[in-house]
Every structure is written in structure tokens, then in C-alpha cells.
CSV table of C-alpha atoms in Angstrom, one decimal:
chain,number,residue,atom,x,y,z
A,1,UNK,CA,50.7,-3.1,54.5
A,2,UNK,CA,52.4,-2.6,57.9
A,3,UNK,CA,50.6,-0.3,60.2
A,4,UNK,CA,50.3,0.8,64.0
A,5,UNK,CA,47.4,1.9,65.7
A,6,UNK,CA,47.1,3.9,69.3
A,7,UNK,CA,43.4,3.8,69.8
A,8,UNK,CA,43.6,6.5,72.6
A,9,UNK,CA,44.6,10.0,71.8
A,10,UNK,CA,44.7,10.8,75.6
A,11,UNK,CA,44.8,8.7,78.7
A,12,UNK,CA,44.2,10.2,82.2
A,13,UNK,CA,45.1,8.1,85.5
A,14,UNK,CA,45.3,9.1,88.9
A,15,UNK,CA,48.7,9.1,90.6
A,16,UNK,CA,49.5,5.7,92.2
A,17,UNK,CA,47.0,3.8,89.9
A,18,UNK,CA,48.0,1.3,87.5
A,19,UNK,CA,48.4,2.6,83.7
A,20,UNK,CA,47.9,1.0,80.4
A,21,UNK,CA,48.6,2.6,76.9
A,22,UNK,CA,47.4,0.6,74.1
A,23,UNK,CA,49.1,-0.5,70.9
A,24,UNK,CA,48.0,-2.9,68.0
A,25,UNK,CA,49.9,-3.4,64.8
A,26,UNK,CA,49.8,-5.1,61.6
A,27,UNK,CA,52.9,-6.3,59.8
A,28,UNK,CA,53.9,-9.4,57.6
A,29,UNK,CA,56.5,-11.7,59.4
A,30,UNK,CA,57.4,-11.4,62.8
A,31,UNK,CA,57.3,-8.1,64.4
A,32,UNK,CA,60.0,-5.8,66.1
A,33,UNK,CA,58.0,-3.6,68.6
A,34,UNK,CA,59.2,-0.5,70.5
A,35,UNK,CA,57.9,2.0,72.9
A,36,UNK,CA,59.2,5.6,73.0
A,37,UNK,CA,58.4,8.5,75.4
A,38,UNK,CA,58.7,12.2,74.5
A,39,UNK,CA,58.7,14.8,77.2
A,40,UNK,CA,57.7,18.3,76.5
A,41,UNK,CA,60.3,20.1,74.2
A,42,UNK,CA,62.4,17.0,74.2
A,43,UNK,CA,63.1,14.3,71.5
A,44,UNK,CA,61.9,10.8,71.9
A,45,UNK,CA,63.4,8.5,74.4
A,46,UNK,CA,63.7,4.7,74.0
A,47,UNK,CA,61.7,2.8,76.7
A,48,UNK,CA,61.6,-1.0,75.8
A,49,UNK,CA,61.5,-3.2,72.9
A,50,UNK,CA,60.3,-6.8,72.0
A,51,UNK,CA,62.2,-8.8,69.5
A,52,UNK,CA,61.8,-12.3,70.5
A,53,UNK,CA,61.5,-14.4,73.6
A,54,UNK,CA,59.5,-13.7,76.8
A,55,UNK,CA,56.2,-11.9,76.0
A,56,UNK,CA,56.5,-9.5,79.1
A,57,UNK,CA,59.4,-6.9,78.3
A,58,UNK,CA,60.6,-4.6,81.2
A,59,UNK,CA,62.1,-1.2,80.5
A,60,UNK,CA,63.1,2.1,81.7
A,61,UNK,CA,61.3,4.0,84.5
A,62,UNK,CA,59.4,1.0,85.8
A,63,UNK,CA,57.4,0.5,82.5
A,64,UNK,CA,56.8,-2.8,81.0
A,65,UNK,CA,55.0,-4.1,77.9
A,66,UNK,CA,53.1,-7.4,77.1
A,67,UNK,CA,53.5,-8.7,73.6
A,68,UNK,CA,50.3,-10.8,72.4
A,69,UNK,CA,50.7,-12.4,69.2
A,70,UNK,CA,47.1,-13.5,68.8
A,71,UNK,CA,45.7,-10.1,69.6
A,72,UNK,CA,48.7,-8.3,67.6
A,73,UNK,CA,48.8,-6.1,70.6
A,74,UNK,CA,51.8,-4.7,72.7
A,75,UNK,CA,50.3,-2.5,75.4
A,76,UNK,CA,52.5,-0.5,77.7
A,77,UNK,CA,52.0,-0.6,81.5
A,78,UNK,CA,53.1,0.4,84.7
A,79,UNK,CA,51.8,-0.7,88.1
A,80,UNK,CA,51.5,2.6,89.8
A,81,UNK,CA,51.7,6.1,87.8
A,82,UNK,CA,53.7,9.0,88.8
A,83,UNK,CA,53.1,12.6,88.0
A,84,UNK,CA,56.4,12.5,86.2
A,85,UNK,CA,55.2,9.8,83.9
A,86,UNK,CA,53.0,12.5,82.0
A,87,UNK,CA,54.2,12.6,78.4
A,88,UNK,CA,53.5,11.5,74.9
A,89,UNK,CA,54.1,8.0,74.2
A,90,UNK,CA,54.7,6.5,71.0
A,91,UNK,CA,54.5,2.9,69.8
A,92,UNK,CA,56.5,1.7,66.6
A,93,UNK,CA,56.9,-1.4,64.8
A,94,UNK,CA,58.9,-3.2,61.9
A,95,UNK,CA,58.8,-6.5,60.3
A,96,UNK,CA,61.7,-8.5,60.7
A,97,UNK,CA,61.3,-9.9,57.1
A,98,UNK,CA,62.0,-8.5,53.7
A,99,UNK,CA,64.1,-5.3,53.1
A,100,UNK,CA,61.9,-2.8,54.6
A,101,UNK,CA,64.1,-0.7,57.0
A,102,UNK,CA,61.8,1.8,58.1
A,103,UNK,CA,59.9,1.8,61.4
A,104,UNK,CA,56.2,2.5,61.4
A,105,UNK,CA,55.2,4.9,64.2
A,106,UNK,CA,51.8,5.1,65.8
A,107,UNK,CA,50.4,8.6,66.2
A,108,UNK,CA,51.1,8.8,70.1
A,109,UNK,CA,48.9,8.8,73.2
A,110,UNK,CA,49.3,11.7,75.6
A,111,UNK,CA,49.2,10.3,79.3
A,112,UNK,CA,48.0,12.6,82.0
A,113,UNK,CA,48.7,11.7,85.7
A,114,UNK,CA,46.7,13.5,88.0
A,115,UNK,CA,48.1,14.2,91.5
B,1,UNK,CA,78.4,12.2,76.1
B,2,UNK,CA,76.1,14.3,74.1
B,3,UNK,CA,74.2,11.6,72.0
B,4,UNK,CA,72.5,13.4,69.2
B,5,UNK,CA,73.1,17.1,68.8
B,6,UNK,CA,70.8,19.2,66.7
B,7,UNK,CA,71.4,22.9,65.5
B,8,UNK,CA,69.7,25.2,65.5
B,9,UNK,CA,66.9,24.7,68.4
B,10,UNK,CA,64.8,27.2,66.6
B,11,UNK,CA,64.6,28.9,63.4
B,12,UNK,CA,62.1,31.4,61.6
B,13,UNK,CA,62.4,31.7,57.8
B,14,UNK,CA,60.5,33.7,55.2
B,15,UNK,CA,59.1,31.5,52.2
B,16,UNK,CA,61.5,31.0,49.7
B,17,UNK,CA,64.5,31.0,51.9
B,18,UNK,CA,67.0,28.2,52.2
B,19,UNK,CA,68.7,26.6,55.2
B,20,UNK,CA,70.3,23.6,56.6
B,21,UNK,CA,69.5,21.8,59.6
B,22,UNK,CA,72.8,20.1,61.2
B,23,UNK,CA,72.8,17.0,63.1
B,24,UNK,CA,75.7,15.1,64.7
B,25,UNK,CA,76.2,12.0,66.9
B,26,UNK,CA,78.9,10.7,69.1
B,27,UNK,CA,77.9,7.1,69.5
B,28,UNK,CA,79.6,5.7,66.6
B,29,UNK,CA,76.3,4.7,65.2
B,30,UNK,CA,76.1,3.7,61.7
B,31,UNK,CA,72.4,4.7,60.8
B,32,UNK,CA,70.9,8.1,60.8
B,33,UNK,CA,67.5,9.6,60.3
B,34,UNK,CA,65.3,12.8,59.7
B,35,UNK,CA,61.9,13.0,60.9
B,36,UNK,CA,59.4,15.7,61.2
B,37,UNK,CA,56.7,15.8,63.6
B,38,UNK,CA,53.4,17.7,62.9
B,39,UNK,CA,50.3,17.6,65.3
B,40,UNK,CA,47.9,14.8,64.8
B,41,UNK,CA,50.4,13.0,62.2
B,42,UNK,CA,52.9,11.6,64.5
B,43,UNK,CA,56.5,10.9,63.2
B,44,UNK,CA,57.3,10.9,59.5
B,45,UNK,CA,60.4,9.8,57.9
B,46,UNK,CA,61.9,12.4,55.7
B,47,UNK,CA,65.2,10.7,54.7
B,48,UNK,CA,67.6,8.4,56.3
B,49,UNK,CA,71.2,7.0,55.8
B,50,UNK,CA,71.7,3.2,56.7
B,51,UNK,CA,75.6,3.9,56.5
B,52,UNK,CA,78.2,6.4,55.6
B,53,UNK,CA,77.8,7.2,52.0
B,54,UNK,CA,74.3,6.1,51.5
B,55,UNK,CA,71.1,7.9,51.6
B,56,UNK,CA,67.4,7.0,50.7
B,57,UNK,CA,64.2,8.6,50.7
B,58,UNK,CA,61.7,8.2,53.3
B,59,UNK,CA,57.9,8.9,53.3
B,60,UNK,CA,58.1,12.5,52.8
B,61,UNK,CA,61.1,13.5,51.0
B,62,UNK,CA,59.8,16.3,48.4
B,63,UNK,CA,61.3,19.7,49.2
B,64,UNK,CA,64.2,18.4,51.1
B,65,UNK,CA,67.8,17.2,50.5
B,66,UNK,CA,70.2,15.5,52.7
B,67,UNK,CA,73.9,15.0,53.0
B,68,UNK,CA,75.8,12.3,55.0
B,69,UNK,CA,78.8,14.2,55.6
B,70,UNK,CA,80.7,11.6,57.4
B,71,UNK,CA,79.7,8.7,60.0
B,72,UNK,CA,79.1,11.6,62.4
B,73,UNK,CA,77.0,14.0,60.6
B,74,UNK,CA,73.7,14.1,58.8
B,75,UNK,CA,72.4,17.4,57.5
B,76,UNK,CA,69.1,18.4,55.9
B,77,UNK,CA,68.7,21.2,53.6
B,78,UNK,CA,65.4,23.1,52.6
B,79,UNK,CA,66.3,24.8,49.2
B,80,UNK,CA,63.3,26.9,49.1
B,81,UNK,CA,61.2,26.8,52.3
B,82,UNK,CA,57.4,26.8,52.2
B,83,UNK,CA,54.9,27.3,55.0
B,84,UNK,CA,54.0,23.8,54.8
B,85,UNK,CA,57.4,22.9,56.1
B,86,UNK,CA,56.7,24.5,59.4
B,87,UNK,CA,57.3,21.7,61.8
B,88,UNK,CA,59.5,20.2,64.2
B,89,UNK,CA,62.4,18.3,62.9
B,90,UNK,CA,64.1,15.3,64.6
B,91,UNK,CA,67.2,13.6,63.9
B,92,UNK,CA,68.0,10.2,65.1
B,93,UNK,CA,70.8,7.5,65.0
B,94,UNK,CA,70.8,3.9,65.7
B,95,UNK,CA,73.9,1.5,65.8
B,96,UNK,CA,72.6,-1.0,63.1
B,97,UNK,CA,70.2,-0.9,60.2
B,98,UNK,CA,66.5,-1.0,61.3
B,99,UNK,CA,65.9,-4.4,60.5
B,100,UNK,CA,68.3,-5.9,63.3
B,101,UNK,CA,65.8,-4.3,66.1
B,102,UNK,CA,68.2,-1.6,67.4
B,103,UNK,CA,66.4,1.3,69.0
B,104,UNK,CA,66.9,4.8,67.6
B,105,UNK,CA,68.2,7.7,69.7
B,106,UNK,CA,66.7,11.1,69.2
B,107,UNK,CA,68.2,14.7,69.4
B,108,UNK,CA,65.9,17.4,71.1
B,109,UNK,CA,64.6,18.8,67.7
B,110,UNK,CA,64.8,22.0,65.5
B,111,UNK,CA,61.6,24.0,65.6
B,112,UNK,CA,61.1,25.5,62.2
B,113,UNK,CA,58.6,28.1,61.4
B,114,UNK,CA,58.2,29.4,57.8
B,115,UNK,CA,56.4,32.6,57.3
């Protein structure tokens, strides 16, 4: 069965420090992987995706994510956190095999960046 | 460019009442989705429409119906609202069916309370 795990409900980091939000997945076939961000009282916004190619993917707002096939992980990273990065972050995955059209969503990680 | 527009933004219903949540996108997207978001449960897919004229059940379809009115509009109906349907509802759209790895674009949600 396909699944996504975001092992941390909350991540706290000081402004200016690097941040990592973790995501691991399980799919049959090759994965399509996504990160989304949700600010309070707003819908989810797409940050970046991995489909194929370079394992390091760069996205919006200075975020990047590294696809690691052997560890089945797709961790979100940013070299220097901003207070404005405080939000809820969702990882999502889907297999590129078969007819399953549905994204599988993680439960989200709340990121708090402290000034 | 409005993207995905949901109406209403807030609604309070009494148990047993019916209502329709409206969603429209102006990006000429083929696929549209309805999710609900509940604390600790992440995003759950209610229904989706891969293209105009088709609809399919998602993970939690019971108690809901949908209509893909045209390419732009995808509505969600609660025929007899129950307190368990208190949630934040999100509509999303994407340019291709999920298996092609296209990101979804979200509206800002409808916050629905059922008393």
C-alpha cells in the first residue's frame, strides 16, 4: 500500500538557522513526490516536486528537497529560515505505475521559526 | 488571475440541512478535486473529476455528492448535514490527471460548522 510519513508533528528552528522537514514514503513503482505549504486560513500552495532527474530539487521561496531512493525519503530543506516560513508543510506522493490517480498526503508538519 | 475560487468562505448549518459548496477555476484545468481537512487527519479526498463529464469517489465519499457542471466548475453537495461533516473543505485543480505529475492548485477553503 502507498503511504507517506511525516515523523515530526512540529519543528522549531531559530531564524537564520537551516531547517529540515522530514518525509518518507512507500509506493510501488517510481514515486512522484511533492511538497506543499499552508499558511493560516489559506489553501495549500505548491512548493516543489520530484518526478525524475536530479535528486536535488529547488522550489519556491528558497526551499529545496533531496530525493533519496535508498532511504525512500524526500526531506524539505532551507539553508536559512525566516520567521515568515512559519506554516504547515505537507508532503505528498503518488506512484507513476498503474491507474491509481490519487495523491497520498502526509499529516503535515508545523514549522515554527523563532525570531 | 483568480486561480481557484471557493464560495462561501464560512457557513454554519443545522443538522439535517443541505447545502452546496461551489468551486470554480479559471486556469483551464482538466482535473478537479474536493478534500476535507480535519485536525490530526491531514487531507482526505472526497471526490474528484479527472475531466469534464467524469467524477469518481475518493477516500471519504459517504454523505456527499458532486457535480462537474462544466470544465470550470465542480460543486460539492451535502444532502443532510451531520456534525461529523464539520470541517474545512478545499477544492483543487490540476492541468492533467494525477499520474502525469502535475501539481494541484488549491482554493482558500470553506469552513463549515454543523450544529
